[in-house]
Coordinates of C-alpha atoms in Angstrom, one line a residue:
M205 CA 0.0 0.0 0.0
E206 CA 1.3 3.4 -1.0
V207 CA 1.2 6.1 1.6
H208 CA 1.0 9.8 0.6
R209 CA 1.8 12.4 3.1
C210 CA 0.2 15.8 2.5
R211 CA 1.1 19.0 4.2
F212 CA -1.0 22.1 4.1
V213 CA 0.3 25.7 4.7
P214 CA -1.7 27.3 7.5
Y215 CA -3.7 30.3 6.3
P216 CA -4.6 32.7 9.1
P217 CA -7.5 34.8 7.7
S218 CA -7.3 38.5 8.4
A219 CA -10.1 41.0 9.0
I220 CA -11.2 43.4 6.2
N221 CA -10.8 47.0 7.3
A222 CA -11.3 48.9 4.0
L223 CA -13.0 48.6 0.6
A224 CA -12.7 50.8 -2.4
F225 CA -13.9 50.6 -6.0
S226 CA -11.5 52.1 -8.6
H227 CA -14.3 54.1 -10.4
S228 CA -17.1 56.2 -9.1
S229 CA -20.7 55.3 -9.8
S230 CA -22.2 56.8 -13.0
L231 CA -25.5 56.6 -14.7
T232 CA -23.9 57.7 -18.0
I233 CA -22.4 54.2 -18.3
S234 CA -24.9 52.1 -20.2
S235 CA -22.9 48.8 -19.9
K236 CA -22.8 46.4 -17.0
G237 CA -19.4 47.8 -15.9
L238 CA -16.0 49.0 -17.0
S239 CA -13.1 46.8 -18.2
T240 CA -10.8 48.6 -15.8
L241 CA -13.1 48.4 -12.8
R242 CA -11.4 46.9 -9.8
L243 CA -12.2 46.4 -6.1
A244 CA -9.4 46.9 -3.6
I245 CA -9.7 45.1 -0.2
G246 CA -7.5 46.2 2.7
R247 CA -6.9 43.7 5.5
A248 CA -5.7 44.0 9.1
N249 CA -2.4 42.1 8.3
G250 CA -1.4 44.9 5.9
D251 CA -2.2 43.1 2.6
I252 CA -4.2 44.6 -0.2
E253 CA -6.2 42.4 -2.6
I254 CA -7.2 43.5 -6.1
W255 CA -10.4 41.9 -7.4
N256 CA -11.7 42.0 -11.0
P257 CA -15.5 41.7 -11.3
L258 CA -15.3 39.9 -14.7
R259 CA -19.0 40.6 -15.3
G260 CA -20.0 38.8 -12.2
S261 CA -17.3 36.1 -12.0
W262 CA -15.2 37.8 -9.3
H263 CA -11.5 37.0 -9.6
Q264 CA -8.6 37.9 -7.3
E265 CA -6.0 39.3 -9.6
S266 CA -3.2 40.1 -7.2
T267 CA -2.2 40.6 -3.6
F268 CA 0.1 43.4 -2.4
R269 CA 1.9 42.2 0.7
G270 CA 2.1 44.7 3.5
A271 CA 4.9 45.3 6.0
K272 CA 5.2 43.5 9.3
D273 CA 3.0 44.7 12.1
R274 CA 1.1 47.1 9.7
S275 CA -2.6 47.2 8.8
I276 CA -4.6 48.8 6.1
E277 CA -7.2 51.1 7.6
G278 CA -8.1 53.2 4.5
L279 CA -8.0 52.9 0.7
V280 CA -8.7 55.5 -2.1
W281 CA -8.3 55.5 -5.8
T282 CA -7.5 58.5 -8.0
H283 CA -7.4 59.2 -11.7
D284 CA -4.7 61.3 -13.3
P285 CA -5.9 63.9 -15.8
E286 CA -6.8 62.8 -19.3
E287 CA -4.1 63.0 -22.0
K288 CA -4.1 63.4 -25.8
D289 CA -2.7 60.8 -28.2
K290 CA -1.0 61.6 -31.5
N291 CA -4.4 61.8 -33.2
G292 CA -5.8 64.2 -30.7
S293 CA -8.1 61.6 -29.0
N294 CA -8.6 61.6 -25.3
L295 CA -6.8 58.9 -23.3
P296 CA -8.1 58.0 -19.8
G297 CA -6.0 59.0 -16.9
K298 CA -3.8 56.6 -15.0
L299 CA -5.4 54.8 -12.0
R300 CA -3.5 55.3 -8.7
L301 CA -4.1 53.5 -5.3
F302 CA -3.3 55.0 -1.9
S303 CA -3.5 53.5 1.6
I304 CA -3.2 54.5 5.2
G305 CA -2.7 52.2 8.2
Y306 CA -2.5 53.8 11.7
S307 CA 0.8 55.5 10.9
T308 CA 1.9 59.0 9.9
A309 CA 2.4 58.1 6.2
V310 CA 0.2 57.8 3.1
T311 CA 1.4 55.1 0.8
E312 CA 1.0 54.9 -3.0
W313 CA 1.1 51.4 -4.6
D314 CA 2.5 50.3 -7.9
L315 CA -0.5 48.4 -9.5
S316 CA 1.8 46.3 -11.8
T317 CA 4.4 45.2 -9.2
G318 CA 2.3 45.4 -6.0
R319 CA 5.1 47.3 -4.2
P320 CA 4.9 50.7 -2.6
I321 CA 6.0 53.5 -4.9
R322 CA 6.2 56.4 -2.5
H323 CA 5.3 57.5 1.0
A324 CA 4.1 61.0 2.1
S325 CA 4.6 61.9 5.7
A326 CA 5.2 65.2 7.6
N327 CA 4.8 66.7 11.0
Y328 CA 1.3 65.6 11.6
G329 CA -0.3 62.9 13.8
E330 CA -1.3 59.3 13.1
L331 CA -3.7 59.1 10.1
W332 CA -7.2 57.7 10.8
C333 CA -9.2 58.4 7.6
M334 CA -8.7 59.6 4.0
A335 CA -10.9 60.7 1.0
A336 CA -10.1 61.7 -2.6
Q337 CA -11.4 64.9 -4.1
P338 CA -14.2 64.1 -6.6
R339 CA -13.5 63.8 -10.3
E340 CA -15.4 65.4 -13.2
G341 CA -19.0 64.4 -13.2
S342 CA -19.0 62.7 -9.8
L343 CA -20.5 65.8 -8.2
K344 CA -23.4 65.9 -10.7
K345 CA -26.8 64.7 -9.7
H346 CA -28.7 62.1 -11.7
D347 CA -30.7 64.8 -13.5
G348 CA -27.4 66.3 -14.8
N349 CA -27.3 69.4 -12.6
T350 CA -24.3 70.4 -10.6
I351 CA -24.1 71.1 -6.9
N352 CA -24.0 74.8 -6.1
G353 CA -23.1 75.6 -9.7
I354 CA -19.7 73.8 -9.4
S355 CA -18.4 72.1 -12.5
E356 CA -15.2 70.0 -12.8
D357 CA -12.2 70.5 -15.0
A358 CA -11.0 67.3 -16.5
T359 CA -7.4 68.6 -16.6
R360 CA -7.1 69.0 -12.8
T361 CA -5.7 66.4 -10.5
Q362 CA -7.4 65.1 -7.4
C363 CA -6.0 65.9 -4.0
L364 CA -6.3 63.8 -0.9
A365 CA -7.9 64.9 2.4
V366 CA -6.5 63.1 5.4
G367 CA -7.8 63.2 9.0
C368 CA -5.4 62.8 11.9
A369 CA -5.5 61.5 15.5
D370 CA -4.5 64.9 16.8
G371 CA -7.5 66.6 15.2
S372 CA -5.7 68.1 12.2
I373 CA -6.8 67.8 8.6
V374 CA -4.1 67.7 5.9
L375 CA -4.4 68.1 2.1
L376 CA -1.9 66.1 -0.1
S377 CA -1.4 66.9 -3.8
T378 CA -1.2 64.1 -6.5
A379 CA -0.1 66.5 -9.2
D380 CA 2.6 65.5 -11.7
G381 CA 2.4 61.9 -10.7
D382 CA 3.8 62.7 -7.2
L383 CA 2.4 62.8 -3.7
T384 CA 3.3 65.9 -1.8
F385 CA 2.1 67.9 1.2
Q386 CA -0.1 70.8 0.2
K387 CA -1.4 72.5 3.3
T388 CA -3.1 71.9 6.7
L389 CA -6.7 73.0 7.0
T390 CA -6.9 73.2 10.7
R391 CA -4.5 73.0 13.6
P392 CA -5.3 70.8 16.7
A393 CA -7.2 72.6 19.4
K394 CA -6.4 72.2 23.1
K395 CA -8.9 69.4 23.2
K396 CA -7.6 67.1 20.5
A397 CA -10.6 65.2 19.0
R398 CA -9.6 62.4 16.6
V399 CA -10.8 62.7 13.0
L400 CA -12.6 59.4 12.6
S401 CA -14.2 59.9 9.2
I402 CA -13.9 62.3 6.2
A403 CA -15.8 63.0 3.0
W404 CA -16.0 65.7 0.3
Q405 CA -19.3 67.6 -0.1
N406 CA -18.0 69.3 -3.3
N407 CA -14.6 70.2 -4.7
N408 CA -14.1 73.0 -2.2
T409 CA -15.8 71.6 1.0
V410 CA -14.6 68.8 3.3
I411 CA -16.8 67.2 6.0
T412 CA -15.3 65.4 9.0
G413 CA -16.6 63.3 11.8
H414 CA -14.8 63.5 15.2
A415 CA -14.5 61.6 18.4
D416 CA -16.1 64.5 20.4
S417 CA -19.7 64.2 19.2
T418 CA -19.2 66.8 16.4
I419 CA -19.3 67.0 12.6
R420 CA -17.3 69.8 11.1
V421 CA -17.4 71.5 7.7
F422 CA -14.3 73.2 6.1
D423 CA -13.6 75.3 3.1
I424 CA -10.3 74.1 1.6
R425 CA -9.8 77.4 -0.3
N426 CA -9.2 79.4 2.9
G427 CA -8.9 76.7 5.4
Q428 CA -11.7 78.1 7.5
Q429 CA -14.3 76.1 9.4
I430 CA -17.8 76.8 8.0
R431 CA -19.9 75.0 10.6
S432 CA -19.7 72.6 13.5
M433 CA -22.7 70.4 14.2
S434 CA -23.1 68.6 17.5
L435 CA -24.7 65.2 18.2
G436 CA -25.1 66.1 21.9
I437 CA -24.4 63.8 24.8
G438 CA -24.4 60.0 24.6
P439 CA -27.2 57.9 26.0
E440 CA -27.4 57.1 29.7
G441 CA -24.9 54.4 30.7
A442 CA -22.7 55.1 27.7
P443 CA -19.7 57.4 27.2
K444 CA -20.7 61.1 27.0
E445 CA -18.8 61.7 23.7
I446 CA -20.3 60.1 20.6
L447 CA -18.0 58.7 17.9
V448 CA -18.8 59.7 14.4
W449 CA -17.5 56.6 12.6
S450 CA -18.7 57.4 9.1
V451 CA -19.7 60.5 7.1
K452 CA -21.0 60.6 3.5
S453 CA -22.3 63.3 1.1
M454 CA -25.2 62.8 -1.3
G455 CA -25.4 64.2 -4.8
D456 CA -27.5 67.2 -3.6
G457 CA -25.1 67.9 -0.8
T458 CA -27.1 66.3 2.0
I459 CA -24.8 64.9 4.7
V460 CA -25.3 61.4 6.2
T461 CA -23.5 60.3 9.4
G462 CA -23.4 57.1 11.3
D463 CA -22.2 57.1 15.0
S464 CA -21.4 55.0 18.0
T465 CA -25.0 55.1 19.3
G466 CA -26.3 53.1 16.3
T467 CA -27.9 56.2 14.9
I468 CA -27.9 57.4 11.3
S469 CA -28.5 61.1 10.8
F470 CA -29.3 63.3 7.8
W471 CA -28.2 66.9 7.6
D472 CA -29.3 69.8 5.4
A473 CA -26.8 70.7 2.7
K474 CA -27.1 74.5 3.1
N475 CA -27.8 75.4 6.8
Y476 CA -26.3 72.1 8.2
S477 CA -29.3 71.5 10.5
R478 CA -30.2 67.9 11.3
L479 CA -33.2 66.8 9.2
Q480 CA -33.8 63.4 10.7
R481 CA -32.2 60.6 12.7
I482 CA -33.0 56.9 12.9
T483 CA -31.6 54.6 15.6
S484 CA -31.6 51.4 13.6
H485 CA -28.6 49.5 15.0
K486 CA -28.1 48.0 18.5
A487 CA -24.4 49.0 18.4
D488 CA -22.0 51.3 16.6
I489 CA -22.6 52.1 12.9
L490 CA -19.1 51.7 11.4
D491 CA -19.7 52.6 7.7
L492 CA -22.2 53.9 5.2
A493 CA -22.8 53.7 1.5
V494 CA -25.1 56.0 -0.7
S495 CA -26.6 55.1 -4.0
I496 CA -25.9 57.2 -7.1
D497 CA -29.6 58.4 -7.3
D498 CA -29.6 59.4 -3.6
N499 CA -32.7 57.2 -3.0
S500 CA -31.0 54.5 -1.0
V501 CA -28.6 54.5 1.9
F502 CA -26.9 51.4 3.4
S503 CA -25.3 51.1 6.9
G504 CA -23.2 48.4 8.5
G505 CA -22.3 48.0 12.1
M506 CA -21.0 46.1 15.1
D507 CA -24.3 44.3 15.5
R508 CA -23.6 42.4 12.2
R509 CA -26.5 44.2 10.5
T510 CA -26.6 45.6 7.0
T511 CA -29.5 48.0 6.9
L512 CA -31.3 49.6 3.9
Y513 CA -33.0 53.0 4.1
R514 CA -35.1 54.7 1.5
Q515 CA -37.2 57.9 1.2
S516 CA -40.9 57.6 1.8
A517 CA -43.4 60.1 0.5
G518 CA -45.7 61.6 3.1
S519 CA -49.2 60.2 3.6
R520 CA -50.7 63.7 3.3
P521 CA -50.5 66.1 0.4
G522 CA -47.6 68.5 0.8
E523 CA -46.0 66.5 3.5
K524 CA -42.2 66.2 3.2
T525 CA -40.5 62.9 2.4
R526 CA -38.9 61.0 5.2
W527 CA -36.2 58.4 5.4
V528 CA -37.4 55.0 6.7
E529 CA -35.7 51.7 7.5
I530 CA -36.8 49.3 4.8
A531 CA -35.0 46.1 5.8
H532 CA -31.9 44.6 7.5
Q533 CA -30.1 41.4 7.2
R534 CA -27.1 39.7 8.8
F535 CA -24.8 38.7 5.9
H536 CA -21.8 38.7 8.2
S537 CA -21.0 36.7 11.3
H538 CA -19.2 39.6 13.0
D539 CA -18.7 43.4 12.8
V540 CA -19.3 45.0 9.4
K541 CA -16.4 47.4 9.2
A542 CA -16.3 48.6 5.5
M543 CA -18.7 49.2 2.6
A544 CA -18.3 50.3 -1.0
I545 CA -20.8 50.8 -3.8
F546 CA -20.6 51.0 -7.6
E547 CA -23.5 51.6 -9.9
T548 CA -24.3 52.1 -13.6
K549 CA -27.6 52.2 -15.6
R550 CA -27.7 48.4 -15.6
I551 CA -26.0 47.2 -12.4
S552 CA -25.7 48.0 -8.7
I553 CA -23.0 46.5 -6.6
L554 CA -22.7 46.8 -2.8
A555 CA -19.5 45.2 -1.3
S556 CA -19.1 44.8 2.5
G557 CA -16.5 43.3 4.7
G558 CA -15.4 43.0 8.4
L559 CA -14.0 40.8 11.1
D560 CA -15.3 37.6 9.6
T561 CA -12.7 38.1 6.8
A562 CA -15.0 37.2 3.9
P563 CA -16.2 40.0 1.5
I564 CA -19.9 39.9 0.6
I565 CA -21.1 41.2 -2.8

């Protein structure tokens, strides 16, 4: 009798901390997707996985190995400006991928070799969150109108807004294929409130969620704070300060936040007053995703729930629409830490991941 000895390499799975699609949602795309569409998955062991949708047959193309004792806590893609070929036709800009991981550096990755190209660090604190400036068309609503009359220039590069543990907000430039410090929007106050989440409301406005129960709005042109909105004091028996784990902006500028009380809040785009709040989770809401038509919002949290919200018309004539919880399901066996969405005219993809290590599409 022949005896065969088999040995298997142990594979310790690692939690998913970040998800990011390479392209923004767009209703001008009539096909089911883009040939260059990719999903980047950042894990707690420092690895980054690149997945190709392949029209529904998801394939892991490559894995970028991270450094020892490093994690991936944030991922963003940018597109370099379009270029002209010899015939004068437009060529799409180069895709670039950036990551942060509880350090003081932003890392850019080489998509062909899977190795870091460059790091950007300066005299600011540990980085907690990051967001890329919107591209042309990504600020337009589904009816073709722009927000506040702002239109994009296809020749401009996207800058990165980074939130730090000491409360500062830093802008990094991606111009000329480089990654350099541009300016600091705000200096830390005496009470240093960590910047836990960050998003762009438009090309000139950045929204941040903090660890001191506040959401703040900044104008990047002059670095001034436009408004500070407070969530108040935490519920009885819980910490007084509410953690704003996620902040997103809709196409019309409406701000959506998710916090440590399990509450999702909607804020007016102009006067920044709270329009509505829904306590739909039994624990912290860790991430949010907004559909391209602004009609659906998804939330994921520590209670393993993935929750869908939609606008509901009032029962009486003239009554304003309200956001309502439509449904929730537990696709994950543990915390839902990250969510990402991509939509065209024909498809809608929601990706989520967390401590159970398996991405859900």
